[in-house]
Amino acid sequence: MVSIIMPTMRPDMAVERLCDFVALHALEQWELIIPTPLDESVTRNTVLVDGPAVRIIREDAPRGPLAAHRRALADVRGEYILYWSDAARPQHGSLEAFVRDCDAHQAPYVSAWRLFNDAGEELPQWEVYGKPYACWGGLSYVSLAKLDGVLFDPRYRAFWGDPDLGLRVWEAGGRVGVNPTASCTLLPHDHTPNWERYFESDRLAFVNKWHPIYAKRDPEKWAAIDPEDWQSYNTSYHL
């Protein structure tokens, strides 16, 4: 079973994603865990109710999506964990492809999904310090165990948790690969509040953790770059 962790502050979009998973995949294949600080009165008249496939975890206050993922991790029941967003629409067959991809690789391994916009155009993948990471994707519980059970480092609240996860996988002797048969559509959404609140502090936490390591390991490539210029070490590439 795949445990899908999907924090939300947008109940309408969360309902749409739930309907997507119901329409595309058999219920026994997945569970949807929704950490949210929204009051019960907000979700009472939606299909976001606790049940066999959906569990809502009430947060007492919004602390950022990565903090919400960490809170939900203790409640997963599946052998596979997908870190998700209410702005990402899964495509048909992708959960099955995700499981196959995880099973086909030695742990630790993170399976990245292909990304498309709502016009059907494929979006780039990303790498940090030359190492690919997964913006949308997941891993098996076996892989998570090889990372000391840490999905997203508690240093981060909303950003930089996914490149940090990728680097930890590479450092542990694993890899991050793009799954050619698992994909999602990224829908328009406003991340300005989180960006303004968390991006810079999360970026500083990431740079302070990783830049000294890579600058020492490959000084010719990384020591001379400006750590303040995040686009110099966090770069996109096309498949």
XYZ file of C-alpha atoms in Angstrom:
239
model
C 0.000 0.000 0.000
C 1.120 3.551 -0.757
C 0.750 6.128 2.003
C 0.207 9.527 0.378
C 0.984 12.452 2.677
C -0.748 15.592 1.428
C -0.810 18.651 3.694
C -3.431 21.219 2.800
C -4.689 24.678 3.564
C -7.033 24.477 0.552
C -9.907 22.046 1.193
C -11.381 22.424 -2.295
C -8.099 21.386 -3.951
C -7.657 18.574 -1.434
C -11.095 17.210 -2.342
C -10.177 17.330 -6.029
C -6.998 15.333 -5.388
C -8.886 12.791 -3.322
C -11.351 12.354 -6.191
C -8.415 11.912 -8.580
C -6.948 9.088 -6.505
C -10.367 7.441 -6.118
C -10.989 7.601 -9.867
C -7.560 6.374 -10.921
C -6.582 3.732 -8.381
C -8.225 0.924 -6.427
C -8.863 1.883 -2.800
C -6.815 -1.006 -1.427
C -3.716 0.408 -3.137
C -3.401 3.610 -1.113
C -4.276 5.716 1.878
C -4.389 9.506 1.914
C -3.114 11.220 5.045
C -4.040 14.903 5.245
C -2.341 17.001 7.910
C -4.169 20.324 8.187
C -4.732 23.112 10.684
C -8.173 23.764 9.183
C -10.972 23.607 11.691
C -13.293 20.616 11.466
C -16.123 22.941 10.482
C -14.258 23.725 7.250
C -14.092 20.100 6.128
C -17.315 18.781 7.655
C -19.358 19.282 4.482
C -16.755 17.781 2.150
C -15.646 14.224 1.501
C -12.546 14.927 3.621
C -13.684 12.699 6.448
C -11.785 9.993 8.248
C -12.282 6.556 6.753
C -10.419 3.496 5.471
C -8.645 5.441 2.728
C -8.544 8.951 4.200
C -7.216 10.139 7.527
C -7.137 13.739 8.643
C -4.524 14.801 11.159
C -5.443 18.021 12.904
C -2.589 20.464 13.471
C -3.055 23.056 16.185
C -1.406 25.718 13.986
C 0.128 25.975 10.502
C 3.855 25.249 10.715
C 4.711 24.717 7.054
C 4.154 21.754 4.705
C 7.402 19.950 5.586
C 6.581 20.124 9.270
C 3.163 18.706 8.379
C 4.791 15.826 6.499
C 6.938 15.028 9.532
C 3.877 15.037 11.769
C 2.027 12.661 9.452
C 4.911 10.251 8.992
C 4.216 8.528 12.301
C 0.756 7.590 11.035
C 1.650 5.899 7.749
C 0.597 2.277 7.323
C 1.929 1.635 3.838
C 5.159 0.077 2.631
C 5.665 3.067 0.313
C 5.503 6.775 1.090
C 4.585 9.465 -1.411
C 5.157 13.097 -0.441
C 2.493 15.085 -2.182
C 0.777 18.430 -2.696
C -2.845 19.354 -3.245
C -1.660 21.187 -6.385
C -0.406 17.984 -8.054
C -2.872 15.862 -10.057
C -1.715 12.232 -10.454
C -1.985 10.574 -13.838
C -3.474 7.160 -14.507
C -1.297 4.188 -13.550
C 1.285 6.284 -11.748
C 0.893 4.743 -8.294
C 1.499 1.275 -9.699
C 4.479 2.584 -11.674
C 5.836 4.230 -8.534
C 5.721 0.950 -6.598
C 7.374 -0.960 -9.448
C 10.139 1.629 -9.672
C 10.853 1.474 -5.946
C 10.948 -2.331 -6.053
C 13.323 -2.316 -9.025
C 16.061 -0.380 -7.237
C 18.242 -1.109 -4.259
C 17.504 0.998 -1.198
C 17.928 3.797 -0.480
C 16.199 5.044 -3.600
C 13.842 7.959 -4.268
C 11.519 7.702 -7.249
C 10.903 11.096 -8.889
C 7.755 11.644 -10.942
C 7.668 13.374 -14.308
C 6.050 16.807 -14.116
C 3.686 18.509 -16.551
C 1.838 21.808 -16.506
C -1.891 22.071 -17.155
C -1.189 22.724 -20.861
C 0.438 19.295 -21.127
C 4.006 20.587 -21.445
C 6.678 18.643 -19.598
C 8.450 20.633 -16.889
C 12.110 20.321 -15.947
C 13.549 18.169 -13.214
C 15.973 19.583 -10.657
C 19.390 18.866 -9.230
C 21.402 20.421 -6.413
C 25.206 20.436 -6.327
C 24.977 18.309 -9.457
C 22.837 15.623 -7.794
C 19.267 14.971 -9.011
C 16.459 15.139 -6.479
C 12.705 14.613 -6.583
C 10.364 17.584 -6.270
C 7.399 15.191 -6.363
C 8.009 11.564 -5.577
C 8.557 9.104 -2.801
C 10.340 6.068 -1.495
C 9.813 2.733 0.155
C 9.746 2.347 3.918
C 12.867 0.207 3.527
C 14.650 3.165 1.925
C 13.391 5.484 4.647
C 14.830 3.170 7.301
C 18.264 3.499 5.659
C 17.924 7.273 6.141
C 17.360 6.834 9.891
C 13.628 7.200 9.390
C 13.940 10.898 8.467
C 11.856 12.009 5.499
C 12.380 15.770 5.781
C 15.064 17.210 8.031
C 13.502 19.278 10.853
C 15.691 22.225 9.833
C 13.169 23.016 7.084
C 9.589 24.230 7.300
C 8.422 24.609 3.695
C 11.335 24.581 1.242
C 14.628 22.770 0.565
C 13.521 19.548 2.213
C 13.373 17.682 -1.100
C 16.923 18.578 -2.245
C 18.148 17.773 1.251
C 16.445 14.372 1.040
C 18.081 13.786 -2.330
C 21.563 14.595 -1.036
C 21.073 12.352 1.984
C 20.128 9.500 -0.344
C 23.220 10.055 -2.498
C 25.425 10.319 0.609
C 24.023 6.996 1.835
C 25.137 5.266 -1.371
C 21.697 5.356 -3.005
C 20.305 7.320 -5.885
C 17.393 9.393 -7.123
C 15.900 8.389 -10.452
C 13.136 9.802 -12.632
C 10.393 7.249 -13.178
C 9.427 7.483 -16.876
C 5.953 6.015 -16.301
C 4.807 7.985 -13.215
C 3.668 11.541 -13.802
C 1.579 14.341 -12.383
C 0.152 17.645 -13.549
C 1.075 20.698 -11.485
C -1.903 23.020 -11.234
C -1.703 26.800 -10.777
C -1.523 27.741 -7.103
C -0.257 30.558 -4.931
C 2.743 29.701 -2.766
C 3.563 33.340 -1.995
C 2.682 33.154 1.734
C 4.997 30.199 2.350
C 7.682 31.724 0.132
C 7.658 34.973 2.053
C 7.525 33.256 5.422
C 9.964 30.366 5.030
C 12.041 30.391 1.844
C 15.025 32.416 3.015
C 15.372 30.785 6.435
C 15.052 27.335 4.872
C 17.619 28.227 2.202
C 20.104 29.393 4.836
C 19.622 26.164 6.774
C 20.307 24.170 3.599
C 23.395 26.174 2.615
C 24.871 26.036 6.115
C 24.441 22.272 6.140
C 25.609 21.326 2.649
C 27.743 24.055 1.075
C 30.832 23.446 3.277
C 30.697 19.751 2.380
C 30.555 20.248 -1.387
C 32.942 23.217 -1.414
C 35.532 21.030 0.323
C 34.798 17.946 -1.768
C 35.048 19.739 -5.128
C 36.503 23.223 -4.523
C 37.093 23.932 -8.192
C 33.397 23.540 -8.919
C 31.664 24.748 -5.764
C 33.971 26.796 -3.530
C 33.898 29.864 -5.763
C 30.126 30.122 -6.147
C 28.128 32.568 -4.083
C 25.967 30.609 -1.621
C 23.503 33.504 -1.690
C 22.845 32.802 -5.366
C 20.712 29.708 -4.898
C 20.238 29.239 -8.641
C 23.985 28.605 -8.987
C 23.764 25.293 -7.135
C 20.067 24.443 -7.543
C 19.564 24.002 -11.281
C 17.004 22.531 -13.659
C 17.476 20.052 -16.469
C 15.217 18.488 -19.089
C 14.863 14.783 -19.709
